[in-house]
């Protein structure tokens, strides 16, 4: 595997029941990965204490919850989940691939 | 502007001479932005001391340099530039849009 580059088409996968994840890169300060959802799948609201996070919707469309807000985001949207703010994917409305970054990386 | 979501089509721009940038989100731990290049434009090699970085190629194709490696990456590729490793965009080979994350954020 190349040291400095990953190609999403090689890493996207889906599974029944709940979203599938893939790790792309992990440094001391930043984690980058994928979250892949079939339509109807969700990610329960959760908090990363002291860690900022974003989702970039690569393809598809999903309903997100961040803090007290709930909104749809589709391909081309960046969703921001600041440190200590509860966030999750209420429901994937299509087959949806998201690039995710978390800083600092989860343990 | 929505507090937790940005849509790339609203933020992509290009300029003559050198790549155009846009800030999307900035937290204490993570910065997310855009780098947009016309064909032939470049970003000189540089280092982020103590900060991990990635580029996600949203569209287009470019030649990157990271450490001692030089490689092309196209839409769907994630390029990793670990803390303290020199990196840059040698040349955009098409009109290219990149999502960029840097942790911790540059000052």
Short mmCIF file of C-alpha atoms in Angstrom, two decimals:
data_model
loop_
_atom_site.label_atom_id
_atom_site.label_comp_id
_atom_site.label_asym_id
_atom_site.label_seq_id
_atom_site.Cartn_x
_atom_site.Cartn_y
_atom_site.Cartn_z
CA UNK A 1 0.00 0.00 0.00
CA UNK A 2 1.27 3.44 -0.79
CA UNK A 3 2.53 5.31 2.22
CA UNK A 4 0.91 8.63 1.49
CA UNK A 5 -2.15 7.96 -0.66
CA UNK A 6 -5.37 5.93 -0.38
CA UNK A 7 -8.06 5.67 -3.02
CA UNK A 8 -11.62 5.54 -1.75
CA UNK A 9 -12.95 3.14 -4.41
CA UNK A 10 -10.55 0.54 -2.94
CA UNK A 11 -11.87 1.06 0.59
CA UNK A 12 -15.61 1.61 0.41
CA UNK A 13 -17.66 -1.26 1.79
CA UNK A 14 -21.12 -1.78 3.20
CA UNK A 15 -22.59 -4.26 5.66
CA UNK A 16 -26.04 -5.23 6.83
CA UNK A 17 -27.37 -3.78 10.06
CA UNK A 18 -25.02 -0.89 10.71
CA UNK A 19 -22.60 1.38 8.92
CA UNK A 20 -19.21 0.08 7.81
CA UNK A 21 -15.97 1.85 8.70
CA UNK A 22 -12.49 1.93 7.23
CA UNK A 23 -9.35 3.55 8.61
CA UNK A 24 -7.32 5.55 6.11
CA UNK A 25 -4.64 7.37 8.09
CA UNK A 26 -3.84 7.89 11.75
CA UNK A 27 -1.27 10.37 13.04
CA UNK A 28 -0.64 11.75 16.50
CA UNK A 29 -2.94 14.71 15.79
CA UNK A 30 -5.42 13.54 13.13
CA UNK A 31 -7.41 10.47 12.12
CA UNK A 32 -8.98 10.10 8.66
CA UNK A 33 -11.43 7.34 7.85
CA UNK A 34 -14.58 6.35 6.00
CA UNK A 35 -18.14 5.77 7.17
CA UNK A 36 -20.37 3.93 4.69
CA UNK A 37 -24.13 3.56 5.17
CA UNK A 38 -26.84 1.69 3.37
CA UNK A 39 -30.16 3.53 3.10
CA UNK A 40 -31.91 3.54 6.49
CA UNK A 41 -28.76 2.89 8.50
CA UNK A 42 -27.79 5.30 11.26
CA UNK A 43 -25.05 6.23 13.69
CA UNK A 44 -26.23 6.94 17.24
CA UNK A 45 -25.52 10.40 18.61
CA UNK A 46 -22.22 10.51 20.48
CA UNK A 47 -19.61 12.95 21.74
CA UNK A 48 -15.87 13.12 21.19
CA UNK A 49 -14.54 14.79 24.32
CA UNK A 50 -11.93 17.35 23.37
CA UNK A 51 -11.86 16.32 19.70
CA UNK A 52 -13.12 18.24 16.65
CA UNK A 53 -14.66 16.18 13.84
CA UNK A 54 -16.02 16.64 10.37
CA UNK A 55 -17.91 14.48 7.90
CA UNK A 56 -17.54 15.09 4.17
CA UNK A 57 -20.35 13.53 2.16
CA UNK A 58 -18.60 11.92 -0.81
CA UNK A 59 -21.77 10.42 -2.29
CA UNK A 60 -25.35 9.91 -1.26
CA UNK A 61 -27.48 11.83 1.20
CA UNK A 62 -28.15 11.58 4.92
CA UNK A 63 -29.86 13.32 7.80
CA UNK A 64 -27.41 14.47 10.45
CA UNK A 65 -27.89 15.68 14.00
CA UNK A 66 -25.36 18.08 15.51
CA UNK A 67 -26.09 19.77 18.82
CA UNK A 68 -29.71 20.92 18.70
CA UNK A 69 -29.83 20.91 14.89
CA UNK A 70 -31.04 18.28 12.46
CA UNK A 71 -30.46 18.68 8.73
CA UNK A 72 -29.95 16.83 5.48
CA UNK A 73 -26.60 16.88 3.73
CA UNK A 74 -25.76 15.44 0.34
CA UNK A 75 -22.67 14.87 -1.77
CA UNK A 76 -20.41 17.92 -1.53
CA UNK A 77 -21.41 18.93 2.01
CA UNK A 78 -19.07 19.21 4.98
CA UNK A 79 -20.66 18.68 8.39
CA UNK A 80 -18.83 20.06 11.42
CA UNK A 81 -19.09 18.47 14.86
CA UNK A 82 -17.07 20.58 17.29
CA UNK A 83 -15.45 19.05 20.36
CA UNK A 84 -17.93 18.04 23.05
CA UNK A 85 -21.01 18.57 20.88
CA UNK A 86 -23.24 15.50 20.41
CA UNK A 87 -23.56 14.41 16.79
CA UNK A 88 -24.62 11.45 14.71
CA UNK A 89 -26.25 10.26 11.53
CA UNK A 90 -29.99 10.05 12.12
CA UNK A 91 -30.57 8.20 8.87
CA UNK A 92 -28.88 7.59 5.55
CA UNK A 93 -31.44 8.51 2.89
CA UNK A 94 -29.42 6.88 0.11
CA UNK A 95 -26.36 4.66 0.02
CA UNK A 96 -23.94 7.19 1.48
CA UNK A 97 -20.15 7.37 1.73
CA UNK A 98 -18.57 9.87 4.14
CA UNK A 99 -14.98 10.84 4.68
CA UNK A 100 -14.43 11.52 8.37
CA UNK A 101 -11.65 13.40 10.16
CA UNK A 102 -11.20 13.48 13.94
CA UNK A 103 -8.55 15.49 15.81
CA UNK A 104 -7.04 14.31 18.01
CA UNK A 105 -7.64 10.68 16.94
CA UNK A 106 -9.94 8.48 19.01
CA UNK A 107 -8.08 5.92 21.12
CA UNK B 1 -24.72 30.56 7.11
CA UNK B 2 -25.51 27.31 8.79
CA UNK B 3 -23.50 26.67 11.90
CA UNK B 4 -22.64 23.05 11.23
CA UNK B 5 -22.74 22.55 7.45
CA UNK B 6 -21.01 24.04 4.41
CA UNK B 7 -21.65 23.06 0.80
CA UNK B 8 -18.63 22.98 -1.47
CA UNK B 9 -20.40 24.23 -4.60
CA UNK B 10 -20.99 27.51 -2.70
CA UNK B 11 -17.30 27.87 -1.81
CA UNK B 12 -15.24 26.69 -4.76
CA UNK B 13 -13.41 29.49 -6.57
CA UNK B 14 -10.38 29.86 -8.81
CA UNK B 15 -7.97 32.67 -9.46
CA UNK B 16 -5.21 33.37 -11.96
CA UNK B 17 -1.63 32.78 -10.92
CA UNK B 18 -1.97 30.62 -7.86
CA UNK B 19 -4.42 28.34 -6.15
CA UNK B 20 -7.45 29.77 -4.35
CA UNK B 21 -8.30 28.87 -0.76
CA UNK B 22 -11.45 28.92 1.33
CA UNK B 23 -11.87 28.31 5.04
CA UNK B 24 -14.72 26.01 6.01
CA UNK B 25 -14.36 25.34 9.74
CA UNK B 26 -11.78 26.07 12.39
CA UNK B 27 -11.81 24.51 15.85
CA UNK B 28 -9.15 24.35 18.54
CA UNK B 29 -7.97 20.98 17.22
CA UNK B 30 -8.87 20.91 13.53
CA UNK B 31 -9.05 23.18 10.49
CA UNK B 32 -11.00 22.23 7.34
CA UNK B 33 -10.69 24.19 4.10
CA UNK B 34 -10.56 24.08 0.33
CA UNK B 35 -7.67 24.40 -2.11
CA UNK B 36 -8.70 25.03 -5.73
CA UNK B 37 -6.24 24.92 -8.62
CA UNK B 38 -6.45 25.72 -12.30
CA UNK B 39 -4.47 23.36 -14.56
CA UNK B 40 -0.76 24.09 -14.24
CA UNK B 41 -1.03 25.83 -10.86
CA UNK B 42 1.03 24.52 -7.97
CA UNK B 43 1.58 24.82 -4.23
CA UNK B 44 5.22 25.02 -3.17
CA UNK B 45 6.49 22.29 -0.87
CA UNK B 46 6.14 23.27 2.78
CA UNK B 47 6.07 21.76 6.26
CA UNK B 48 3.52 22.03 9.05
CA UNK B 49 5.55 21.62 12.23
CA UNK B 50 3.71 19.34 14.62
CA UNK B 51 0.54 19.22 12.49
CA UNK B 52 -0.90 16.31 10.49
CA UNK B 53 -2.61 17.16 7.21
CA UNK B 54 -4.57 15.47 4.48
CA UNK B 55 -5.83 16.46 1.06
CA UNK B 56 -8.95 14.83 -0.38
CA UNK B 57 -9.23 15.25 -4.13
CA UNK B 58 -12.87 16.15 -4.72
CA UNK B 59 -12.50 16.61 -8.46
CA UNK B 60 -9.72 16.84 -11.01
CA UNK B 61 -6.22 15.40 -10.88
CA UNK B 62 -2.88 16.66 -9.60
CA UNK B 63 0.69 15.60 -9.00
CA UNK B 64 1.63 15.71 -5.32
CA UNK B 65 4.97 15.57 -3.54
CA UNK B 66 5.12 14.16 -0.01
CA UNK B 67 8.48 13.43 1.59
CA UNK B 68 10.62 11.75 -1.06
CA UNK B 69 7.61 10.60 -3.09
CA UNK B 70 5.92 12.15 -6.10
CA UNK B 71 2.65 10.75 -7.40
CA UNK B 72 -0.56 11.60 -9.20
CA UNK B 73 -3.86 11.56 -7.38
CA UNK B 74 -7.32 12.03 -8.85
CA UNK B 75 -10.86 12.44 -7.60
CA UNK B 76 -11.47 10.00 -4.76
CA UNK B 77 -7.89 9.95 -3.45
CA UNK B 78 -6.77 10.95 0.05
CA UNK B 79 -3.20 12.20 0.33
CA UNK B 80 -1.57 12.12 3.76
CA UNK B 81 1.10 14.60 4.83
CA UNK B 82 2.23 13.66 8.33
CA UNK B 83 3.55 16.28 10.75
CA UNK B 84 6.98 17.63 9.83
CA UNK B 85 7.07 15.99 6.37
CA UNK B 86 7.46 18.39 3.42
CA UNK B 87 4.55 18.29 0.98
CA UNK B 88 2.99 20.27 -1.80
CA UNK B 89 1.17 20.18 -5.10
CA UNK B 90 3.73 19.95 -7.89
CA UNK B 91 1.14 20.64 -10.55
CA UNK B 92 -2.58 20.50 -11.07
CA UNK B 93 -3.13 18.42 -14.21
CA UNK B 94 -6.78 19.45 -14.48
CA UNK B 95 -8.95 21.99 -12.71
CA UNK B 96 -8.75 20.45 -9.26
CA UNK B 97 -10.66 20.94 -6.02
CA UNK B 98 -9.22 19.57 -2.78
CA UNK B 99 -10.68 19.38 0.68
CA UNK B 100 -7.89 19.92 3.21
CA UNK B 101 -7.72 19.13 6.93
CA UNK B 102 -4.93 20.28 9.24
CA UNK B 103 -4.61 19.37 12.93
CA UNK B 104 -3.90 21.38 14.92
CA UNK B 105 -4.98 24.37 12.80
CA UNK B 106 -2.37 26.70 11.35
CA UNK B 107 -2.11 30.06 13.18
#
